[in-house]
XYZ file of C-alpha atoms in Angstrom:
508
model
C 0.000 0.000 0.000
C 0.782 3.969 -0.360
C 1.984 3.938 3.746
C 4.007 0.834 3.305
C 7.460 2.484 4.897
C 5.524 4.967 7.249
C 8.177 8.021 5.814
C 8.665 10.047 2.504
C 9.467 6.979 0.484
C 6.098 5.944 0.222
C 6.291 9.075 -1.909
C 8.834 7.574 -4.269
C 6.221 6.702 -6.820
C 3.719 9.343 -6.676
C 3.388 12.001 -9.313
C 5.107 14.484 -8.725
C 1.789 16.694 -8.180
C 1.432 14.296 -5.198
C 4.589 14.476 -3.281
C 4.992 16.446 -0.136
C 7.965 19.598 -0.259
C 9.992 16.805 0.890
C 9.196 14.306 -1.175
C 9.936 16.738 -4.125
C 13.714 17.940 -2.507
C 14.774 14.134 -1.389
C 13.673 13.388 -5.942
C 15.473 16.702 -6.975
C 18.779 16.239 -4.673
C 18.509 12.076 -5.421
C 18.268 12.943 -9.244
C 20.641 15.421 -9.158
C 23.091 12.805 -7.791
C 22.339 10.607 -10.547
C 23.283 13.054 -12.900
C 26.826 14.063 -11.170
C 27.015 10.187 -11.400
C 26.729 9.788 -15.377
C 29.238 12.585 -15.692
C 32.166 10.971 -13.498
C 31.657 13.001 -10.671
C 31.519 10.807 -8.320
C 32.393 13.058 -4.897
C 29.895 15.715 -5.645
C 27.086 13.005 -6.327
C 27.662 11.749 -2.899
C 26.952 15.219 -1.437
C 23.826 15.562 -3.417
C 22.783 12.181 -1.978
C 23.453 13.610 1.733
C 21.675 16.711 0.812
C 18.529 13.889 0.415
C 19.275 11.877 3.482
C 19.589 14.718 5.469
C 15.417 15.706 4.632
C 14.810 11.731 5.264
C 17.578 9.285 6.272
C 15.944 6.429 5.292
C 15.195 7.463 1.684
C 16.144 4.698 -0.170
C 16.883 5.998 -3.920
C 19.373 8.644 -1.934
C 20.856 5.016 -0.042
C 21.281 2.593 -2.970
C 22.754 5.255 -5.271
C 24.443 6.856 -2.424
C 26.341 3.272 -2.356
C 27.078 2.753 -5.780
C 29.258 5.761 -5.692
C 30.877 4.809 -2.945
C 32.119 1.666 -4.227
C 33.998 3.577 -7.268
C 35.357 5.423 -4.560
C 36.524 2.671 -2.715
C 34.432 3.344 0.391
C 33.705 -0.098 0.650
C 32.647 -0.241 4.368
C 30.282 3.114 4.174
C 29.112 1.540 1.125
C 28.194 -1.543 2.913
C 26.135 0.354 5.199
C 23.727 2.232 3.085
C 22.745 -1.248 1.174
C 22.448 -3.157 4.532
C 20.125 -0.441 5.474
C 17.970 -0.987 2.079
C 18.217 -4.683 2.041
C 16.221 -4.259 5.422
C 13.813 -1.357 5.315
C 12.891 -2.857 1.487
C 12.246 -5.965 2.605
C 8.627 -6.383 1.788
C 8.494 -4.623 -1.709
C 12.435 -5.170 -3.112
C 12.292 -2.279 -5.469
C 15.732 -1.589 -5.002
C 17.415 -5.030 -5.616
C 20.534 -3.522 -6.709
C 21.431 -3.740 -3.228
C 22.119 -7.378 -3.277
C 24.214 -7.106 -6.472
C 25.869 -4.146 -4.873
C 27.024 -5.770 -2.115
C 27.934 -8.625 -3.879
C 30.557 -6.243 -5.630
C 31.825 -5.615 -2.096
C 32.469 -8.925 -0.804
C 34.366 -10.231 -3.681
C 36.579 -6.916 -3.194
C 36.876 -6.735 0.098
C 34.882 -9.105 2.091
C 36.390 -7.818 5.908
C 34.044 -4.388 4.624
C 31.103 -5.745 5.909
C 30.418 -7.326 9.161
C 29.074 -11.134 9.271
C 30.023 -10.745 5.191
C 28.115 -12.937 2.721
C 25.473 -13.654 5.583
C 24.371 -10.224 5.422
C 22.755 -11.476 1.911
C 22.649 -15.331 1.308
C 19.834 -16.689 3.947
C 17.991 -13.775 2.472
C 18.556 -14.828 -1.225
C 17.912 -18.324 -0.306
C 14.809 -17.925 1.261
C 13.515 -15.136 -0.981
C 14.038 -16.804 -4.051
C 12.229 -19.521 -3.982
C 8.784 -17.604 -3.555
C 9.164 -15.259 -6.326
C 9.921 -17.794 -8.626
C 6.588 -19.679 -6.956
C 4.952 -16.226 -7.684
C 5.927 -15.970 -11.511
C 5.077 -19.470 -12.029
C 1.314 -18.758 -10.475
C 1.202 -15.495 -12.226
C 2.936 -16.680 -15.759
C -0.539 -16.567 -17.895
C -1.028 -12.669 -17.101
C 1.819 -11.801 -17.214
C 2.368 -13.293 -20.452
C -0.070 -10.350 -21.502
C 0.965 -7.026 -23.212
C -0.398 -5.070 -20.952
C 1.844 -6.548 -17.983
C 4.532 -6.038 -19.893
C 5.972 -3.807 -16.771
C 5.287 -6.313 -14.418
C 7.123 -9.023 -16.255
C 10.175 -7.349 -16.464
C 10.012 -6.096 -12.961
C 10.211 -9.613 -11.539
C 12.255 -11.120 -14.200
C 14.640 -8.407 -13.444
C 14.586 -9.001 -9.304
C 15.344 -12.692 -9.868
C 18.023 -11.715 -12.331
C 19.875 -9.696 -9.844
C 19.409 -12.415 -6.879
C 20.625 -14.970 -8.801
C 23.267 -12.847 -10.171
C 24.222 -12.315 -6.420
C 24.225 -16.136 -5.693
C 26.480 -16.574 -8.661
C 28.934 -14.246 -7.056
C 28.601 -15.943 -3.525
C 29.580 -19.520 -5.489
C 31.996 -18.347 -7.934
C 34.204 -16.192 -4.907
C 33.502 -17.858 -2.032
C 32.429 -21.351 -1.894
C 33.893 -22.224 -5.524
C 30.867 -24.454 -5.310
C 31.345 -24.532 -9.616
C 28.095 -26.382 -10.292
C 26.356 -24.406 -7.746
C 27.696 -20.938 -9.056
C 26.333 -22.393 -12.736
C 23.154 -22.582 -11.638
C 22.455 -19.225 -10.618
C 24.275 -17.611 -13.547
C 22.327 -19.204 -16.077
C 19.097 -18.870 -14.244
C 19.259 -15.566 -14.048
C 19.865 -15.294 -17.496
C 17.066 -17.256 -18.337
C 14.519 -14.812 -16.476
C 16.566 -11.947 -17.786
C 15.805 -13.204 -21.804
C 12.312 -14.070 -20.829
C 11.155 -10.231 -20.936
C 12.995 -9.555 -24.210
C 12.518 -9.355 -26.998
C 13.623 -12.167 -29.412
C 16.873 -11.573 -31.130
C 17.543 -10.730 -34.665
C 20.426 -12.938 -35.952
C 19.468 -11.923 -39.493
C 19.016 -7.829 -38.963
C 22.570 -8.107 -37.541
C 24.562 -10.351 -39.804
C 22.713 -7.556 -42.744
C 24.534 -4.538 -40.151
C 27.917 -6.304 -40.831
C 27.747 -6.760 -44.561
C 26.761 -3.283 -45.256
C 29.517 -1.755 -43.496
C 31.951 -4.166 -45.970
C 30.240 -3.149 -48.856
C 29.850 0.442 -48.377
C 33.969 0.964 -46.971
C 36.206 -1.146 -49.684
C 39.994 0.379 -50.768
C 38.993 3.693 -52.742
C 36.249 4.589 -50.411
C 38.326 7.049 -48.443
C 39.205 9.930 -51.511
C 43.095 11.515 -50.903
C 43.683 14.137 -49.004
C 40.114 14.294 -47.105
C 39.818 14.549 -43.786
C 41.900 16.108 -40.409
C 45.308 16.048 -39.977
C 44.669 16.575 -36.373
C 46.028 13.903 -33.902
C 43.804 14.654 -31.086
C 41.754 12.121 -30.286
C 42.886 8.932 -29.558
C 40.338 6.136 -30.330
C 40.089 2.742 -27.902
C 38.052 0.027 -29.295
C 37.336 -3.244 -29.045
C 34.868 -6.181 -27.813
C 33.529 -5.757 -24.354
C 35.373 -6.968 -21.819
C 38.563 -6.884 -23.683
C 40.940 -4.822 -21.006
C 40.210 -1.509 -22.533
C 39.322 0.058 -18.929
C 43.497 -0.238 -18.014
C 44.210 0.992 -21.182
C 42.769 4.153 -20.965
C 43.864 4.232 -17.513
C 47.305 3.967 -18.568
C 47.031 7.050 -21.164
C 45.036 8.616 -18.568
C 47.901 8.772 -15.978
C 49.865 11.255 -19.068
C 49.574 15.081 -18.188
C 49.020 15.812 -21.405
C 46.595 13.307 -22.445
C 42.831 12.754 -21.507
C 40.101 10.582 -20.757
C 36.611 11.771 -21.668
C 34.319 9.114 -20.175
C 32.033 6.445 -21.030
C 30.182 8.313 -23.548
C 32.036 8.870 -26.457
C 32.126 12.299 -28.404
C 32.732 10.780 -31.623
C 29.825 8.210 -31.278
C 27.132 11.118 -29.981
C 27.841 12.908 -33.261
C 28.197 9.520 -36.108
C 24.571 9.973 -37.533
C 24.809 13.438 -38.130
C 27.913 12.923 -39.140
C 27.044 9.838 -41.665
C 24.277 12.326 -42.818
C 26.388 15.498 -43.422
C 29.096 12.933 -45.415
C 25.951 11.480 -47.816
C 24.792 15.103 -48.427
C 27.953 16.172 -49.832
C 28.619 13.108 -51.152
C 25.913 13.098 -53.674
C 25.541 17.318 -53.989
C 27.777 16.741 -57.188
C 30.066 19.278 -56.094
C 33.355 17.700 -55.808
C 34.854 19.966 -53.473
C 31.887 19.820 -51.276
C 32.925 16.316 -49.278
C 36.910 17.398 -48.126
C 35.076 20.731 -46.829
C 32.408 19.137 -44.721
C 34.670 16.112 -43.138
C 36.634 19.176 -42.327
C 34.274 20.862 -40.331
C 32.920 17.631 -38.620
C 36.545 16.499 -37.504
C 36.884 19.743 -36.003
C 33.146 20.111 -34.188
C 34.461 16.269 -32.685
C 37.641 17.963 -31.774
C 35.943 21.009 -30.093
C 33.025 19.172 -28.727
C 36.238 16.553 -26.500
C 37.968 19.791 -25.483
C 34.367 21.555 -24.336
C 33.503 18.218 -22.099
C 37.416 18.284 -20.768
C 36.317 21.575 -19.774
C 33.061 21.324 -18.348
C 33.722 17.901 -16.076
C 37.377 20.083 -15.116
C 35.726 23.169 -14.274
C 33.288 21.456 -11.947
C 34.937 19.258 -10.165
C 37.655 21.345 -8.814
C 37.364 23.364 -5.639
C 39.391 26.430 -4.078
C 42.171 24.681 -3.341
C 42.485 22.571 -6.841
C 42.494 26.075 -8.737
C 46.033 26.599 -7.853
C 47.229 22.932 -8.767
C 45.167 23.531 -11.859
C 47.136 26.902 -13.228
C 50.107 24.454 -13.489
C 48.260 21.447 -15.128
C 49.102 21.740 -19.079
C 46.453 22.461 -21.347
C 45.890 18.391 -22.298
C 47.307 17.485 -25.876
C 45.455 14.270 -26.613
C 41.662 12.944 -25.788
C 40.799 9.271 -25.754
C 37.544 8.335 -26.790
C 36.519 5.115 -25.777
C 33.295 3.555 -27.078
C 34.019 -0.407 -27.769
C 31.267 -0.460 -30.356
C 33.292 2.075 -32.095
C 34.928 -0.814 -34.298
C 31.902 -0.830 -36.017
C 33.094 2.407 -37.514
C 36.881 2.577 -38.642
C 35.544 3.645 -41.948
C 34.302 7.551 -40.442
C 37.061 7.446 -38.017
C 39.464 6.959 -40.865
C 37.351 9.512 -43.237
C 37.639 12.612 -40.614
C 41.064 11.279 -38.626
C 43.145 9.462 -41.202
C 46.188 10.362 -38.905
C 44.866 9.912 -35.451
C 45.819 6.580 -33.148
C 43.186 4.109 -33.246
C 43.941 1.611 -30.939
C 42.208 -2.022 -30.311
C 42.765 -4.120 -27.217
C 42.159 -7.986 -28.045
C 41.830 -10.274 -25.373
C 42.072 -14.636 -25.275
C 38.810 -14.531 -26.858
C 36.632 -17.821 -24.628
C 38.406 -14.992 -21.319
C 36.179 -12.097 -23.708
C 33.466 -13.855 -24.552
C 33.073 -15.450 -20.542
C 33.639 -12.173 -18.897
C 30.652 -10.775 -21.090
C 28.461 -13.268 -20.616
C 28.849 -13.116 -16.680
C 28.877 -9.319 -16.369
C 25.475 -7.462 -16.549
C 25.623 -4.735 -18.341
C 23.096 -1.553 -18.768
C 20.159 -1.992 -20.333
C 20.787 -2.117 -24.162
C 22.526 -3.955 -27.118
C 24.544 -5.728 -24.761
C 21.284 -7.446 -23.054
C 22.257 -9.570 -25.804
C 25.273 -11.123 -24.543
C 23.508 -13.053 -21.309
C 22.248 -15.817 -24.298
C 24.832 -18.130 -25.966
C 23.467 -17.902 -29.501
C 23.336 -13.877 -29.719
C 26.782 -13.377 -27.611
C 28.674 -16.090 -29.846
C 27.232 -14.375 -33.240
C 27.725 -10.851 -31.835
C 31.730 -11.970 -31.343
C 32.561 -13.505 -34.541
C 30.776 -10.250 -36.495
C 33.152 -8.449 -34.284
C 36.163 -10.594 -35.058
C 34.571 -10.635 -38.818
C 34.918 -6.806 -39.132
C 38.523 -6.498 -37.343
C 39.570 -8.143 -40.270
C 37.796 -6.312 -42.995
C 39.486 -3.100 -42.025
C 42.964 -5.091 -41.748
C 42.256 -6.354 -45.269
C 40.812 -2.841 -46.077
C 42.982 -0.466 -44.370
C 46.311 -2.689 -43.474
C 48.012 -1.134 -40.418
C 45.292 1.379 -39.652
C 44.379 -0.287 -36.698
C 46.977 -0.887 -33.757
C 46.089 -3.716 -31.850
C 47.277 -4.034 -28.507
C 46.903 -7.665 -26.760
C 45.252 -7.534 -23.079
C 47.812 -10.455 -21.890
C 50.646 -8.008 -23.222
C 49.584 -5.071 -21.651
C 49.445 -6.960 -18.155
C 52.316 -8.975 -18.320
C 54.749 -6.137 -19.796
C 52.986 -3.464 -18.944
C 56.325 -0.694 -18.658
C 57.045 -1.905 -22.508
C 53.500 -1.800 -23.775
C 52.909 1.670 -22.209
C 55.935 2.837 -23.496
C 55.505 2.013 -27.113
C 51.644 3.038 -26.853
C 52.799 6.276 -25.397
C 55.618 6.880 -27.902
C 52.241 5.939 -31.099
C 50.376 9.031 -29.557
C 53.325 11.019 -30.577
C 53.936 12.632 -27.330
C 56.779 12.639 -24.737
C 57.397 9.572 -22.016
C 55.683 10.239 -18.267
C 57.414 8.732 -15.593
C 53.328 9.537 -13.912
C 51.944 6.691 -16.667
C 53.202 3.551 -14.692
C 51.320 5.139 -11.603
C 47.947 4.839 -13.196
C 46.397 2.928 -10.744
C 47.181 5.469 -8.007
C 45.144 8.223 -10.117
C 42.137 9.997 -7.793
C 40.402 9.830 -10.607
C 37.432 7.087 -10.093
C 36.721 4.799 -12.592
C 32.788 4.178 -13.090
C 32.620 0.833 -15.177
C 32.468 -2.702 -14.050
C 36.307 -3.469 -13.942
C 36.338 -0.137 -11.102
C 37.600 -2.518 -8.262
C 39.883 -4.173 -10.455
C 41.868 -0.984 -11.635
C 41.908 -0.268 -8.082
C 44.147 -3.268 -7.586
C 46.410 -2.005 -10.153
C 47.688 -4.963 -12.931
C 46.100 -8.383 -12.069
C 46.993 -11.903 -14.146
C 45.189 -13.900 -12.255
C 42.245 -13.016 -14.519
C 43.478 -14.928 -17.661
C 42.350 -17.783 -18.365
C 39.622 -17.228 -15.733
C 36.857 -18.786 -17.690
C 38.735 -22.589 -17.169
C 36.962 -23.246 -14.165
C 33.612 -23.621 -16.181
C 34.928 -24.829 -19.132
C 32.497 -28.124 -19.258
C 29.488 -25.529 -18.772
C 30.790 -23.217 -21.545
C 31.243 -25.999 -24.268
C 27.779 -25.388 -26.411
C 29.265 -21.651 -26.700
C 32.904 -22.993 -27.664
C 31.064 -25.207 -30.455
C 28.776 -22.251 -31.441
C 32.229 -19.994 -31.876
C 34.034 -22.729 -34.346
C 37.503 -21.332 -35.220
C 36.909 -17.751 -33.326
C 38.049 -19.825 -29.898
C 41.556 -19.181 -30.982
C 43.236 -15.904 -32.048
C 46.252 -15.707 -33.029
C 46.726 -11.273 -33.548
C 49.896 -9.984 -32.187
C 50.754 -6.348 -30.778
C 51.368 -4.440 -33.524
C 53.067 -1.177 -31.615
C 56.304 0.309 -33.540
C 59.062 -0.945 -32.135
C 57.424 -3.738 -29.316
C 58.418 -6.981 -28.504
C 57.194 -9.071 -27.190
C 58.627 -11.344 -23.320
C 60.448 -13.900 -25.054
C 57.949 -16.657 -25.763
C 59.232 -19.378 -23.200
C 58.473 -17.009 -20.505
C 55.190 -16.632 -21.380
C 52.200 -19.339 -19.053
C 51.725 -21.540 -21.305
């Protein structure tokens, strides 16, 4: 019912007509913080979530957001706190289930963060589970409905995340393998229940199209920037591209602009502008407008730098700031980006474009375990979809190899974290710019890192993640079969002047 909590988050769903002066600051602060979230901001969304709990302590959007910032802080054991707190007071409805993934995520980092550890979730999972899936078996013919669409996913979603919880709980802590198995794929089979059915056709037809349209003498000479500005990481999820652009990060003169790639926000109007010209019949016409786009992409990474620098500094920064160099170099990281080497190459045909490859079954098993935002990559929680969505990917690397030969610089994960001083040297020496004794540091940076590999860059270089997806290799063989000859990979770094540990001292 409306009074179920007895405080202002029984106003949490109301209209916002409906809610109390109260009820509307706590949803104005607790948005705001959402929004300080999304743009990296991490410190200053914690403050706006205070500004919430100080109206109503126990508001719970303020508490399970308040927590998920925490954790890219690294304020595991404050953190712990606010999601105990939901996982109790939102015990009867569980609209904020992120709490038991949440906490999940501190456990496996740092399991002395929260007293009694897993306890604080597992009886709970074990003994909530159970019913709900009793529930959605009673309730399956309405909800099968249209008009309960909501519904559906709303409890499809809950179990995903409990299960997704118990997977963690197995897979860390009991190593139970069989156990762990269970709950991954169950949640993934609630998770694909609610969606829609994939379209192996529509996206096989996305792939061909891009090698039909970009084949040698797409790109005319001479066209495009010769600016070296941005710096583009791509590659398939999961791939180790987080410590990359930590690693360029930790240059003075080069940096990171976020999750949300510049370049990508702008590609249709770009692809637009580029047909326009492209068929005005004035030859002079394309060379002027891929011009003026590389340079709006240019401006629009220096205007974020700005912004996101300008508001997260404070009195005391300013001074440290009049000495920071003006930055020379932007990455732009959006994996999906390798979709589009053709535009990249038509506006940048000098700038770095670098791909990190990983030991593709460690890829593809990282994907498939991680849960990422709503989207696309729903699509990689099902074996079919994430096995088809790989080899397209590993289809297209080699199109713009064939295409565009030595374009591309691929950089190998198991490189990277096994010689990491020689790999960031030659990847700092392709960006044109001067060594930085600061680069090997990275992983001492303030700056928080909001994706799901945060805790790991907090640990700095790890190897004990290759080869990780060994321990359920029986479970994973219908995927291995569905990949054929994508399982192996045999791409080398192709950095100027790297080479590789001598092979003998590689694992084998």
């Amino acid at each position: 019912g409306t009074q179920a909590f007895g405080n202002l988050n029984d106003e949490l769903f109301l209209p916002n007509a409906g809610k109390s002066v109260d009820g509307l600051l706590c949803a104005v602060y607790a948005g705001l913080g959402k929004i300080y979230f999304m743009a990296n901001m991490f410190e200053k969304s914690v403050e706006s979530y205070d500004e919430a709990l100080n109206i109503e302590p126990m508001y719970l959007d303020a508490l399970s957001y308040r927590a998920s910032s925490l954790i890219i802080l690294g304020r595991y054991e404050e953190a712990a706190m606010n999601y105990t707190t939901v996982i109790q007071t939102d015990g009867k409805q569980r609209m904020f289930v992120d709490a038991f993934t949440g906490m999940a995520k501190i456990l496996v980092a740092k399991e002395e963060a929260v007293p009694n550890g897993w306890d604080v979730i597992v009886p709970t999972l074990e003994r909530e589970i159970p019913n709900i899936e009793n529930r959605l078996e009673q309730m399956s013919p309405q909800l099968q409905l249209p008009q309960n669409a909501g519904s559906l996913s709303f409890i499809t979603g809950l179990l995903t995340k409990m299960h997704l919880a118990m997977f963690s709980y197995h897979d860390v802590k009991t190593k139970q393998t069989k156990e762990a198995w269970h709950h991954l794929s169950t949640a993934y089979k609630h998770k694909m229940s609610a969606l829609p059915k994939w379209s192996a056709a529509h996206e096989d037809q996305r792939i061909d199209t891009i090698k039909k349209i970009f084949r040698p003498g797409f790109w005319p000479e001479g066209t495009g920037s010769t600016s070296r500005v941005p710096i583009f990481i791509i590659g398939f999820v999961r791939s180790g591209s987080t410590l990359l652009e930590r690693v360029l990060d930790a240059h003075s003169l080069i940096v990171g602009t976020g999750e949300d790639s510049v370049f990508n926000g702008r590609l249709d109007y770009i692809r637009n502008k580029v047909v326009e010209a492209s068929i005005s019949g004035d030859p002079t016409m394309v060379p002027r407008v891929v011009k003026e786009l590389a340079g709006e992409v240019v401006n629009g990474m220096k205007d974020r730098w700005r912004t996101i620098d300008s508001s997260t500094s404070d009195e005391k920064d300013a001074i440290e700031k009049e000495k920071q160099p003006v930055p020379r170099r932007f990455s732009d990281k959006m994996l999906t980006n390798y979709l589009n080497i053709g535009f990249i190459h038509m506006l940048f045909p000098r700038a770095l474009i670098l791909h990190v490859a990983r030991e593709p079954m460690d890829t593809i098993f990282s994907a498939y375990k991680h849960e990422f935002p709503p989207g696309t990559l729903d699509y990689t929680s099902d074996f079919p979809s994430l096995a088809q969505l790989y080899q397209n990917y590993r289809d297209i690397m080699k199109h713009w190899d064939e295409v565009l030969p030595g374009r591309v610089t691929h950089v190998r994960y198991e490189d990277l974290v096994r010689d990491m001083p020689n790999v960031a040297r030659s990847v700092i020496n392709a960006t044109g710019l001067q060594w930085d004794d600061g680069v090997l540091e990275f992983h001492k940076k303030k700056q928080a890192v909001n994706t799901l590999s945060t805790t790991q860059v907090r640990k700095g270089i790890y190897s004990h993640h290759l080869k990780s997806w060994m321990t359920y290799e029986e479970e994973l063989q219908p995927l291995v079969k569905m990949l054929g000859d994508s399982v192996e990979w045999d791409l080398k770094t192709s950095l100027a002047n790297y080479v590789p540990p001598a092979e003998e001292e590689k694992e084998g």
